Amino acid sequence: MAGPRGANALKNTRTGDLAPLAELANNLWWSWNADAAALFALLDPRRWRETEHNPVAVLRTLPARRLRQLATDRGFRKQLRLVHQQFRSYMRRPTWYGGKYGRSVRSKIAYLCMEYALHESLPIYAGGLGVLAGDHVKAASDLGLPLVGVGIFWRNGYVRQHVGRKGTQHDWFVDLCARDMPMREVTNRAGRSLRLRIPLGRSTLVTRAWRLDVGRVPLFLLDTDIPENASQHRRLSHRLYCNDREERLCQEILLGIGGLRLLQALRIPVAVYHLNEGHAAFASLDRVTQLVALEKHSLRQAVRIVASTGVFTTHTPVPAGNEAFDPALIEKYLHAHRRKLKTDSRTFLALGRVDPDSESEPYSMTPLALRLSNYRNGVSALHGAVARKMWQNVWPGRTIDRTPIGSITNGIHLRTWMHPKMGDLLDAYLPADWDEKQDQARTWAAVKKIPDAALWELHQQLRQDLIDFVRDRMRAQLRRMRAPAKQIRQVDSILDHGALTIGFARRFAPYKRAALIFTDPNRLARILNHSTRPVQILFAGKAHPGDSGGGDIIARIERFARSPRFRRRVVLIEDYTMEVARYLVSGVDLWLNTPRRPQEASGTSGMKPTLHGGLNLSILDGWWPEAFDGRNGWTIGPARDHRGTQADDRRDAAGLYRTLERDVVPLFYDRTRSGLPRKWIARMKHSLATIPSAFNADRMVKEYFRKYYLPALRTARRLGL
Ligand SMILES: *Cc1c(COP(=O)(O)O)cnc(C)c1O
């Protein structure tokens, strides 16, 4: 190929004015800044779509001719200047943390997590945990917290999904090219690529690292796919959540021990470690081992020191979600740690067991993390209570109420999940600094000033955009399956721009009961196909590879979606990603959530539609009992745990139908002469006024800071860590 391209061409003097493009593309700040994203889309709209909105990849392959054209385009240059100024001022502006604590605390907080959902162009996430971590890091940047993230560069990402004719999920994986990602390789002081050597059983694992910038927060991603490693070690950073237990253990050693040692090698003054889920708990084990080996503390003293500066968030009440390993594997891969701790295998394994005396209990990351962190939490009030009950025996003799696990309810990063047009509407009616004051209830009181017609009109438009997006996706799917042209044309008759639209998107794990709404297909068909009050449902979600239960649910929903009576009203959107999520949560009228209580630790997906006036219809599980006030959405079933019986499933299905038939559908279609559903809009506004103010990531991160990070930072200073 001839001529200089993209990033290189940006150095060319004739296109020198465009240099800020590369700077912007290499900081994920752009991903929550609508003006920046719009600017990148102008570069090459087709490549922008093809690359899943990846500005680094677009710039790299942009022909020099196109760059010269843009360099002479005054409109483009002006917009670039504006966005660049916004970025610069974001990076420099005073922050909440800087104002309150900046002078007194110099050390940093490390945040370790297996996955981060920052943007669809960096698909190193599987679902809720990653979305939460991504939103946490972004909010930490907004607030100016001295936080550093650590994760893994999953070159093949998580499973991507095609759904075949019979509703079978076909798994596929990406192959990410590092130079198309907004990151750069971490180097040592000599300027050469950094290499860390981590003991792994009898051998040594070598890892390198990449640095990503998320606004002000650096995020380091470990990567073992380098020639120094044998193939089974290179593979460790390929796929997120592989099924092989041994490989999974090695991945967790990479994240925990590799993560800790990376921060140490970079001499980042970390004082507090936040393990976001148990996957990273070996970081704390390694800290303990270092204290014993180097500073001659006893094991007990070392555990006490590490725990006093450790934060651990548990995310799942489902037993299978709590990672456990065969003790023989722990011995195989961590015997060097055991030897350095000078303990027998029983004492060593006891750290990862609920009952230290049980020889039969597997080694589990949750008890390990609980023992090595003094600050522990579940992710909603209900989940905190469930976690106390679940892990009570880690503290024998304590009552459930005195079990030391608290809770901080999840929140979402508003600018990531809010449609820019909704942001504009809020700009017009809320206080100018609503974003900085998003966690104050009074900021949102002005929602009632938004004219009904303005809110409704925008909502209708976002719903239309969603339907058009879904149809495009369906056409692409049919073309891939080589469907006849007639069938592709018929896509236009599927779904309805004005119909009450229900969204259901999440991983297809059996406890989430995606197919609950199909319990009585005849009754559902009457609701959906009503002649004047139509209702439609959009599904999206993946099954974990090899999870036949999840695969069966997809096949079942897809069978319904293809049957004549549901064909126009039910669609399963392939390949749930952050992009699909953004469309869904901005366009749906109702967000449905049907887990078996109390298995949904928090959930965040239902918080996202509320930013656009979407209403929740949910089991009283996870975050919803804290948010529901009788008027900002609806509930299904009692505020009581599911007993795991079919009778409870039938009761919930009946409750769901009843609420749809009696409350939801009539309210949505109760229109004034001008076509406005006044009472529905009142609910939209009430939901918008009451939910985002409490369930945003600023509130969440500030709560982590005040309750956990700050006391832990103070302890660290006292201990001279
Ligand atoms: C918000 C979001 C989730 C979280 O879903 P929950 O079911 O609430 O845990 C998962 N995946 C994507 C892509 C999301 O945007």
XYZ file of C-alpha atoms and ligand atoms in Angstrom:
736
model
C 0.000 0.000 0.000
C 1.337 3.384 -0.940
C 1.621 6.567 1.027
C 1.853 7.333 4.724
C -1.206 6.321 6.665
C -3.096 7.400 9.712
C -1.128 7.896 12.868
C 2.145 8.325 11.015
C 0.677 10.776 8.596
C -0.527 12.834 11.558
C 3.093 13.778 12.153
C 3.264 15.259 8.677
C 3.460 19.049 8.910
C 0.661 19.616 6.404
C -1.733 17.706 8.624
C -0.113 18.903 11.830
C -3.314 20.575 13.002
C -4.793 17.120 13.296
C -2.229 15.894 15.800
C -4.686 16.132 18.730
C -6.710 13.348 17.078
C -4.150 10.771 18.132
C -4.020 12.160 21.647
C -7.803 11.947 21.922
C -7.961 8.458 20.430
C -5.487 7.208 22.999
C -7.447 8.174 26.054
C -10.764 6.435 26.659
C -12.191 9.717 27.909
C -13.602 10.019 24.413
C -15.849 6.993 25.059
C -18.075 8.991 27.413
C -17.850 12.224 25.525
C -20.406 12.410 22.730
C -18.690 15.250 20.858
C -15.457 13.309 20.663
C -17.217 10.188 19.389
C -19.054 12.270 16.775
C -15.749 13.714 15.631
C -14.203 10.280 15.134
C -17.266 9.096 13.262
C -16.601 11.828 10.676
C -13.173 10.451 9.799
C -14.545 7.477 7.920
C -18.097 6.482 8.804
C -17.857 3.026 7.280
C -14.584 2.080 8.959
C -15.977 3.557 12.169
C -18.812 1.032 12.077
C -16.654 -1.861 10.917
C -14.190 -1.372 13.758
C -16.926 -1.189 16.419
C -16.138 2.509 16.810
C -12.423 2.216 17.323
C -10.677 5.540 16.664
C -7.165 4.078 16.917
C -7.929 1.503 14.230
C -9.654 4.070 12.018
C -6.763 6.509 12.281
C -4.187 3.849 11.583
C -5.681 2.971 8.231
C -6.920 6.377 7.184
C -5.482 7.258 3.761
C -3.190 10.282 3.706
C -5.484 11.822 1.119
C -8.377 11.801 3.557
C -6.196 13.345 6.248
C -5.145 16.175 3.953
C -8.785 16.739 3.148
C -9.697 16.967 6.833
C -6.752 19.255 7.523
C -8.245 21.796 5.143
C -11.793 21.355 6.404
C -12.411 24.359 8.636
C -15.527 22.941 10.218
C -13.729 19.755 11.147
C -10.741 21.588 12.510
C -12.914 23.800 14.627
C -14.746 20.839 16.104
C -11.444 19.116 16.768
C -10.165 22.172 18.592
C -13.282 22.300 20.751
C -13.128 18.640 21.683
C -9.436 18.881 22.382
C -10.040 21.824 24.687
C -12.738 19.893 26.510
C -10.331 17.022 26.997
C -7.535 19.244 28.239
C -9.809 21.024 30.658
C -11.206 17.706 31.904
C -7.698 16.505 32.655
C -6.791 19.682 34.514
C -9.965 20.737 36.235
C -10.253 20.620 40.020
C -11.904 17.473 41.289
C -13.949 16.306 44.252
C -11.034 14.299 45.605
C -8.462 16.978 44.929
C -10.520 19.547 46.781
C -11.220 17.398 49.813
C -8.274 15.047 50.253
C -5.715 15.764 47.574
C -3.211 17.363 49.861
C -3.380 14.885 52.703
C -3.220 11.574 50.875
C -0.472 10.794 48.409
C -0.680 7.041 48.094
C -2.707 5.147 45.576
C -5.502 2.634 45.515
C -5.062 -0.375 43.262
C -8.221 -1.853 41.770
C -7.893 -5.382 40.451
C -10.491 -7.031 38.281
C -10.629 -9.841 35.746
C -12.640 -7.814 33.221
C -13.339 -4.212 32.265
C -16.167 -3.044 30.058
C -15.034 0.367 28.879
C -16.213 0.369 25.292
C -17.311 -2.136 22.649
C -14.108 -1.571 20.681
C -12.128 -3.067 23.559
C -14.101 -6.267 24.140
C -12.293 -7.582 27.216
C -15.480 -8.037 29.231
C -18.186 -10.625 29.695
C -20.940 -8.778 31.505
C -22.043 -7.150 34.712
C -18.775 -7.430 36.632
C -16.864 -5.820 33.786
C -19.431 -3.065 33.315
C -19.241 -2.269 36.990
C -15.432 -2.177 36.917
C -15.399 0.032 33.822
C -17.883 2.422 35.372
C -15.934 2.446 38.662
C -12.725 3.422 36.899
C -14.441 6.147 34.873
C -16.077 7.639 37.942
C -12.750 7.477 39.800
C -11.326 9.557 36.965
C -14.185 12.062 37.099
C -13.763 12.418 40.861
C -9.968 12.607 40.682
C -9.337 9.562 42.884
C -5.727 8.301 42.939
C -6.732 4.912 41.591
C -4.843 2.533 39.289
C -6.592 -0.352 37.613
C -5.132 -3.751 36.819
C -6.611 -6.348 34.500
C -5.698 -8.649 31.641
C -5.489 -7.963 27.922
C -7.775 -10.741 26.685
C -6.594 -10.977 23.132
C -9.547 -13.159 22.111
C -11.952 -11.381 24.438
C -15.046 -13.131 25.665
C -17.278 -15.327 23.520
C -19.044 -13.529 20.660
C -22.342 -14.863 19.495
C -24.117 -15.804 16.324
C -27.500 -17.442 16.584
C -28.203 -20.044 13.917
C -31.460 -21.065 12.274
C -32.441 -23.471 14.982
C -31.582 -21.051 17.716
C -28.216 -22.601 18.435
C -25.586 -20.238 19.768
C -22.456 -20.351 17.601
C -19.472 -19.090 19.531
C -16.733 -17.080 17.914
C -13.819 -15.080 19.255
C -12.114 -11.893 18.182
C -8.395 -11.654 17.616
C -7.454 -8.207 18.843
C -4.499 -6.465 17.367
C -2.630 -4.656 20.134
C -1.631 -1.740 17.933
C -5.303 -1.051 17.200
C -6.051 -0.702 20.878
C -5.752 2.588 22.778
C -2.779 1.379 24.788
C 0.958 1.345 24.798
C 3.439 -1.189 26.006
C 4.865 -0.653 29.462
C 8.635 -0.271 29.355
C 11.392 -0.553 31.921
C 13.734 2.259 32.821
C 15.989 1.362 29.914
C 13.047 1.973 27.613
C 12.684 -1.676 26.666
C 9.502 -3.659 26.901
C 8.973 -4.646 30.523
C 9.068 -8.341 31.372
C 7.891 -9.722 34.687
C 8.668 -13.241 35.780
C 6.092 -14.932 37.948
C 6.674 -18.323 39.557
C 4.027 -20.742 38.374
C 4.407 -24.197 39.876
C 7.643 -25.644 38.626
C 8.005 -23.167 35.825
C 8.056 -19.434 35.349
C 5.432 -17.393 33.608
C 6.589 -14.275 31.808
C 4.228 -11.379 31.288
C 4.352 -7.982 29.727
C 1.882 -5.168 30.340
C 0.003 -2.492 28.455
C -1.065 0.863 29.750
C -4.438 2.308 28.912
C -5.615 5.714 30.012
C -9.182 6.098 31.181
C -9.360 9.836 31.676
C -6.994 10.375 34.572
C -6.863 6.766 35.663
C -4.202 4.441 34.292
C -5.307 0.875 33.659
C -2.617 -1.775 33.258
C -3.390 -4.920 31.315
C -1.197 -8.004 31.638
C -0.435 -10.059 28.562
C 1.367 -13.414 28.440
C 1.173 -13.932 24.688
C 4.887 -13.407 24.109
C 7.573 -15.639 22.573
C 9.322 -16.246 25.913
C 6.396 -18.350 27.069
C 5.534 -21.919 26.168
C 2.270 -22.217 24.277
C 0.168 -23.201 27.316
C 1.408 -20.034 29.014
C 0.897 -17.821 26.002
C -2.670 -18.997 25.916
C -3.392 -17.798 29.453
C -4.297 -14.284 28.377
C -6.334 -15.330 25.342
C -9.840 -16.025 26.583
C -11.734 -14.537 29.464
C -13.362 -17.207 31.674
C -12.061 -20.375 30.078
C -13.633 -23.553 31.410
C -10.458 -25.485 32.211
C -9.886 -25.313 35.975
C -6.128 -25.483 35.824
C -5.914 -22.758 33.227
C -8.334 -20.638 35.232
C -6.179 -20.977 38.330
C -3.149 -19.833 36.353
C -5.117 -16.850 35.040
C -5.971 -15.858 38.592
C -2.333 -16.192 39.602
C -1.509 -13.941 36.674
C -4.054 -11.329 37.705
C -3.302 -11.370 41.430
C 0.416 -12.039 41.688
C 1.266 -10.588 38.292
C -0.822 -7.509 39.046
C 0.809 -6.911 42.408
C 4.307 -7.378 41.058
C 3.656 -5.115 38.136
C 2.651 -2.272 40.445
C 5.746 -2.951 42.527
C 8.011 -3.054 39.488
C 6.607 0.282 38.363
C 7.150 1.656 41.883
C 3.633 2.938 42.074
C 3.042 3.858 45.731
C -0.005 1.672 46.283
C -1.258 1.560 49.838
C -4.697 0.013 49.416
C -5.742 -2.950 47.300
C -9.315 -3.415 46.153
C -10.072 -6.938 44.959
C -13.113 -6.600 42.777
C -14.388 -10.179 43.089
C -12.301 -13.068 44.422
C -10.411 -13.721 41.161
C -7.681 -11.322 42.257
C -7.227 -12.622 45.814
C -3.770 -14.073 45.173
C -2.526 -10.477 45.197
C -3.204 -10.437 48.931
C -1.680 -13.880 49.409
C 1.450 -12.672 47.650
C 1.560 -9.561 49.844
C 1.378 -11.764 52.920
C 4.150 -13.978 51.594
C 6.366 -10.996 50.868
C 5.882 -9.623 54.368
C 6.788 -12.951 55.928
C 9.740 -13.632 53.649
C 11.274 -10.164 53.556
C 10.298 -8.472 56.750
C 10.153 -11.460 59.016
C 6.638 -10.978 60.231
C 4.774 -13.996 61.476
C 2.023 -15.300 59.254
C -0.595 -13.918 61.616
C 0.970 -10.477 61.737
C 1.335 -10.405 57.977
C -2.293 -11.391 57.471
C -3.344 -8.644 59.854
C -1.313 -5.993 58.023
C -2.485 -7.028 54.573
C -6.107 -7.243 55.661
C -6.016 -3.808 57.248
C -5.346 -2.296 53.836
C -7.442 -4.670 51.749
C -10.896 -4.119 50.291
C -12.877 -7.008 48.853
C -16.152 -6.861 46.973
C -18.070 -10.089 46.481
C -20.492 -10.149 43.580
C -22.426 -13.333 43.587
C -24.744 -15.238 45.848
C -24.721 -18.146 43.380
C -22.371 -20.848 44.780
C -20.926 -21.674 41.335
C -19.913 -18.040 40.932
C -17.578 -18.351 43.900
C -14.411 -19.699 42.412
C -13.110 -22.881 44.076
C -10.164 -25.141 43.241
C -9.002 -28.633 44.000
C -6.399 -28.304 46.821
C -4.005 -30.453 44.767
C -3.933 -27.713 42.125
C -3.174 -25.106 44.763
C -0.263 -27.211 45.971
C 0.906 -27.706 42.403
C 0.989 -24.017 41.525
C 1.539 -22.254 44.830
C 3.864 -24.552 46.747
C 6.609 -21.926 46.557
C 4.364 -19.546 48.477
C 3.625 -22.190 51.049
C 7.335 -22.810 51.538
C 8.099 -19.142 51.922
C 5.378 -18.914 54.531
C 7.008 -21.882 56.279
C 3.673 -23.481 56.969
C 2.292 -26.921 56.513
C -0.140 -27.511 53.763
C -3.117 -27.612 56.098
C -2.492 -24.121 57.512
C -1.811 -22.835 54.034
C -5.008 -24.279 52.592
C -7.026 -23.110 55.588
C -6.763 -19.549 54.265
C -9.027 -20.561 51.400
C -11.490 -22.625 53.386
C -14.548 -21.652 55.345
C -13.747 -24.324 57.915
C -9.980 -24.345 58.463
C -10.118 -27.865 59.861
C -11.929 -29.425 56.953
C -9.670 -31.504 54.735
C -12.387 -32.157 52.195
C -13.339 -28.565 51.493
C -12.044 -27.165 48.194
C -9.880 -24.056 48.178
C -12.057 -21.084 47.443
C -11.185 -17.559 46.470
C -14.029 -15.971 48.432
C -12.953 -17.121 51.938
C -9.366 -16.299 50.952
C -10.332 -12.756 50.008
C -12.587 -12.388 53.058
C -9.752 -13.422 55.400
C -7.233 -11.133 53.739
C -9.415 -7.985 53.610
C -10.855 -6.072 56.528
C -13.183 -4.084 54.294
C -15.691 -6.418 52.690
C -18.940 -5.776 50.929
C -21.789 -7.095 48.876
C -23.232 -4.972 46.091
C -26.719 -4.142 47.360
C -28.299 -4.031 50.802
C -30.070 -7.327 50.156
C -26.912 -8.940 48.823
C -24.959 -7.738 51.861
C -27.426 -9.622 54.066
C -27.225 -12.706 51.848
C -23.413 -12.594 51.909
C -23.374 -12.352 55.707
C -25.490 -15.460 55.901
C -23.501 -17.257 53.255
C -20.112 -16.578 54.823
C -21.033 -16.409 58.500
C -18.990 -19.514 59.246
C -15.761 -17.813 58.239
C -16.157 -16.139 61.663
C -17.251 -18.949 63.957
C -19.283 -17.830 66.905
C -20.521 -14.617 65.325
C -24.169 -14.091 64.647
C -25.250 -13.268 61.128
C -25.791 -9.642 62.076
C -22.269 -9.354 63.410
C -20.648 -11.012 60.401
C -18.317 -8.296 59.082
C -19.549 -7.865 55.533
C -21.194 -4.587 54.603
C -22.730 -3.398 51.382
C -22.292 -0.693 48.801
C -24.954 -0.712 46.150
C -23.768 -0.573 42.566
C -24.203 2.483 40.394
C -23.697 3.341 36.729
C -21.481 5.894 35.018
C -24.098 8.296 33.745
C -22.204 9.742 30.778
C -21.416 6.259 29.504
C -25.007 5.080 29.555
C -26.946 8.232 28.825
C -27.839 8.998 25.229
C -26.284 12.350 24.288
C -29.683 13.728 23.313
C -30.964 12.957 26.772
C -27.900 14.718 28.151
C -28.864 17.761 26.074
C -32.390 17.674 27.438
C -31.115 17.549 31.013
C -28.698 20.384 30.258
C -31.705 22.480 29.328
C -33.699 21.894 32.519
C -31.415 20.708 35.300
C -28.828 22.891 37.080
C -25.841 23.479 34.803
C -23.564 21.387 37.026
C -25.978 18.453 37.309
C -23.294 16.012 36.265
C -20.982 17.000 39.134
C -23.937 16.981 41.519
C -25.498 13.805 40.163
C -25.478 12.129 43.570
C -27.680 14.750 45.225
C -31.419 14.161 45.158
C -32.220 17.855 44.768
C -30.264 18.065 41.517
C -32.939 15.900 39.923
C -35.957 17.678 41.351
C -35.969 19.904 38.265
C -36.935 16.905 36.138
C -40.535 17.956 36.691
C -39.855 21.122 34.695
C -39.194 19.124 31.529
C -42.276 19.532 29.331
C -44.123 16.246 28.848
C -44.117 16.644 25.088
C -40.362 17.230 24.930
C -39.565 14.146 26.975
C -42.044 12.014 25.061
C -40.874 13.173 21.684
C -37.269 12.367 22.502
C -38.235 9.013 23.930
C -40.217 8.134 20.796
C -37.232 9.030 18.681
C -34.874 6.898 20.742
C -37.304 3.985 20.475
C -37.379 4.383 16.701
C -33.588 4.438 16.561
C -33.571 1.232 18.575
C -36.040 -0.509 16.264
C -34.065 0.571 13.194
C -30.869 -0.699 14.787
C -32.487 -4.051 15.564
C -33.775 -4.388 12.006
C -30.313 -3.659 10.615
C -28.909 -6.346 12.837
C -31.568 -8.807 11.662
C -30.843 -8.108 8.023
C -27.142 -8.675 8.580
C -27.906 -11.935 10.358
C -30.165 -13.119 7.513
C -27.602 -12.197 4.889
C -25.012 -14.171 6.768
C -27.350 -17.160 6.723
C -27.914 -16.594 2.973
C -31.629 -16.093 3.448
C -33.704 -15.285 0.340
C -34.114 -11.596 -0.545
C -37.818 -11.758 0.202
C -37.185 -12.772 3.768
C -34.707 -9.941 4.183
C -37.264 -7.458 2.848
C -39.807 -8.727 5.350
C -37.670 -7.469 8.200
C -39.366 -4.093 7.707
C -42.619 -5.598 8.921
C -41.067 -6.865 12.135
C -41.542 -4.688 15.214
C -43.366 -1.410 15.376
C -41.923 2.058 15.993
C -44.750 3.058 18.307
C -45.477 -0.119 20.262
C -44.801 -0.567 23.963
C -41.301 -2.034 23.903
C -39.962 -4.342 26.581
C -36.253 -5.064 26.925
C -34.645 -8.082 28.525
C -30.889 -8.350 28.169
C -28.484 -10.258 30.341
C -26.427 -13.406 30.410
C -28.638 -16.437 29.856
C -28.036 -18.063 33.204
C -30.960 -20.208 34.353
C -31.588 -18.212 37.571
C -32.403 -15.121 35.509
C -35.394 -16.945 33.985
C -35.363 -15.233 30.605
C -38.144 -17.501 29.358
C -40.455 -16.860 32.326
C -42.610 -14.580 30.209
C -43.311 -17.515 27.852
C -44.787 -19.630 30.656
C -48.260 -19.220 29.126
C -47.666 -18.587 25.419
C -51.358 -18.068 24.666
C -51.756 -15.388 27.270
C -48.550 -13.714 26.122
C -49.691 -13.828 22.491
C -52.900 -12.024 23.461
C -50.900 -9.304 25.198
C -48.408 -8.817 22.367
C -50.795 -9.046 19.424
C -53.529 -6.794 20.765
C -54.975 -4.911 17.799
C -54.790 -1.410 19.263
C -52.342 -1.871 22.120
C -49.436 -3.899 20.704
C -46.471 -4.909 22.830
C -43.073 -6.166 21.670
C -40.093 -7.730 23.423
C -36.409 -7.463 22.598
C -34.042 -10.016 24.057
C -30.253 -10.062 24.046
C -27.657 -12.085 25.876
C -25.062 -14.790 25.598
C -24.766 -18.226 27.131
C -21.413 -19.069 28.638
C -19.604 -21.445 26.239
C -20.441 -25.004 27.167
C -23.366 -23.984 29.392
C -26.092 -26.143 27.924
C -28.721 -24.700 30.279
C -28.100 -21.194 28.908
C -27.978 -22.514 25.341
C -31.365 -24.182 25.811
C -32.918 -20.909 26.945
C -31.630 -19.138 23.830
C -32.978 -21.907 21.604
C -36.344 -21.727 23.324
C -36.653 -17.962 22.956
C -35.485 -18.113 19.356
C -38.119 -20.779 18.581
C -40.810 -18.488 19.939
C -39.334 -15.528 18.075
C -39.575 -17.439 14.794
C -43.046 -18.844 15.338
C -45.805 -17.168 13.289
C -47.654 -15.629 16.231
C -44.595 -14.031 17.809
C -42.538 -13.359 14.692
C -43.374 -9.665 14.470
C -43.281 -9.026 18.203
C -40.329 -10.894 19.660
C -36.708 -10.530 18.564
C -33.527 -11.976 19.997
C -30.699 -9.589 19.108
C -27.426 -11.397 18.494
C -24.211 -10.666 20.353
C -25.045 -8.520 23.368
C -22.297 -5.885 23.640
C -22.060 -2.443 25.183
C -23.301 -1.001 21.904
C -26.402 -3.200 21.882
C -26.924 -2.289 25.531
C -26.761 1.442 24.783
C -29.420 1.150 22.091
C -31.657 -1.014 24.248
C -31.499 1.073 27.387
C -32.115 4.324 25.562
C -35.073 3.080 23.525
C -37.135 0.653 25.605
C -40.215 1.652 27.559
C -39.961 -1.133 30.085
C -37.016 -3.099 31.426
C -37.896 -6.584 32.586
C -35.979 -8.458 35.276
C -37.085 -11.855 36.538
C -34.353 -13.491 38.661
C -35.023 -16.009 41.375
C -34.589 -13.849 44.451
C -31.985 -13.444 46.007
C -29.639 -14.605 43.272
C -29.227 -11.242 41.523
C -26.562 -9.628 43.688
C -27.315 -6.149 42.402
C -27.709 -5.879 38.652
C -27.048 -2.576 36.980
C -28.797 -2.979 33.658
C -32.134 -1.760 35.030
C -30.543 1.499 36.176
C -29.627 2.427 32.605
C -33.115 2.797 31.047
C -34.178 5.100 33.884
C -31.779 7.709 32.456
C -34.092 7.904 29.445
C -37.403 7.504 31.207
C -37.544 3.726 30.785
C -39.424 2.027 33.619
C -38.505 -1.123 35.520
C -40.716 -4.148 35.997
C -38.729 -6.386 38.288
C -38.627 -9.003 40.974
C -37.703 -7.355 44.287
C -34.115 -8.512 44.041
C -30.666 -6.895 43.861
C -30.832 -3.092 43.760
C -34.567 -2.871 43.082
C -35.875 -3.122 46.687
C -33.792 -0.023 47.472
C -35.034 1.940 44.493
C -38.693 1.021 44.191
C -41.010 3.520 45.874
C -44.375 2.389 44.541
C -44.478 4.910 41.702
C -41.189 4.673 39.795
C -41.800 1.288 38.197
C -43.431 -2.023 39.118
C -42.589 -5.190 40.997
C -43.254 -8.858 40.364
C -43.948 -11.273 43.206
C -43.481 -10.841 46.948
C -40.476 -9.446 48.825
C -39.528 -12.965 49.788
C -36.893 -15.423 48.658
C -37.747 -17.851 45.907
C -38.027 -21.379 47.269
C -36.736 -22.963 44.087
C -40.096 -24.541 43.313
C -42.119 -24.555 40.139
C -44.991 -23.137 42.153
C -42.928 -20.003 42.793
C -42.094 -19.763 39.083
C -45.799 -20.053 38.223
C -46.707 -17.427 40.812
C -44.134 -14.997 39.378
C -45.281 -15.617 35.812
C -48.897 -14.989 36.798
C -47.889 -11.791 38.617
C -45.960 -10.653 35.580
C -48.913 -11.162 33.211
C -51.305 -9.507 35.617
C -49.148 -6.397 35.985
C -48.711 -6.124 32.239
C -52.428 -6.540 31.528
C -53.828 -4.418 34.337
C -51.235 -1.728 34.889
C -48.484 -1.390 32.329
C -50.275 -1.729 28.996
C -53.363 0.349 29.886
C -51.201 3.146 31.306
C -48.953 3.252 28.250
C -51.894 3.456 25.847
C -53.939 5.920 27.865
C -53.463 8.920 25.551
C -54.676 12.486 25.506
C -56.098 13.912 22.338
C -52.665 15.142 21.385
C -51.387 11.584 21.728
C -49.499 11.971 24.983
C -49.631 9.257 27.652
C -49.690 11.768 30.504
C -49.777 9.280 33.375
C -47.056 7.180 31.835
C -44.915 10.264 31.354
C -45.492 11.177 35.000
C -44.014 7.806 35.942
C -41.092 8.294 33.559
C -40.325 11.582 35.221
C -40.713 10.217 38.697
C -38.331 7.383 37.842
C -35.838 9.850 36.364
C -36.142 12.095 39.409
C -35.651 9.328 41.975
C -33.362 6.636 40.527
C -30.252 8.104 38.821
C -29.564 10.347 41.818
C -28.938 7.280 43.983
C -27.708 4.658 41.526
C -24.887 6.488 39.811
C -21.193 5.621 39.925
C -20.163 8.897 41.596
C -22.224 8.017 44.647
C -20.843 4.489 44.588
C -17.188 5.459 44.282
C -17.499 8.159 46.943
C -19.032 5.562 49.228
C -16.127 3.180 48.614
C -13.789 6.025 49.318
C -15.337 7.195 52.569
C -16.161 3.808 54.034
C -13.159 1.801 52.899
C -10.402 3.501 50.937
C -9.900 6.430 53.266
C -9.684 4.446 56.527
C -7.449 1.910 54.780
C -5.200 4.689 53.452
C -4.912 6.094 56.976
C -4.038 2.691 58.375
C -1.422 2.267 55.681
C 0.145 5.571 56.605
C 0.200 4.640 60.262
C 1.881 1.355 59.414
C 4.354 3.062 57.110
C 3.205 1.036 54.086
C -25.228 -3.224 32.079
C -24.730 -4.413 31.357
C -24.655 -5.657 32.004
C -25.114 -5.847 33.433
O -26.283 -6.585 33.413
P -27.005 -7.113 34.716
O -27.912 -8.166 34.215
O -27.715 -5.987 35.341
O -25.938 -7.657 35.605
C -24.167 -6.734 31.292
N -23.760 -6.613 30.012
C -23.808 -5.440 29.360
C -23.336 -5.355 27.950
C -24.289 -4.307 30.013
O -24.321 -3.136 29.371
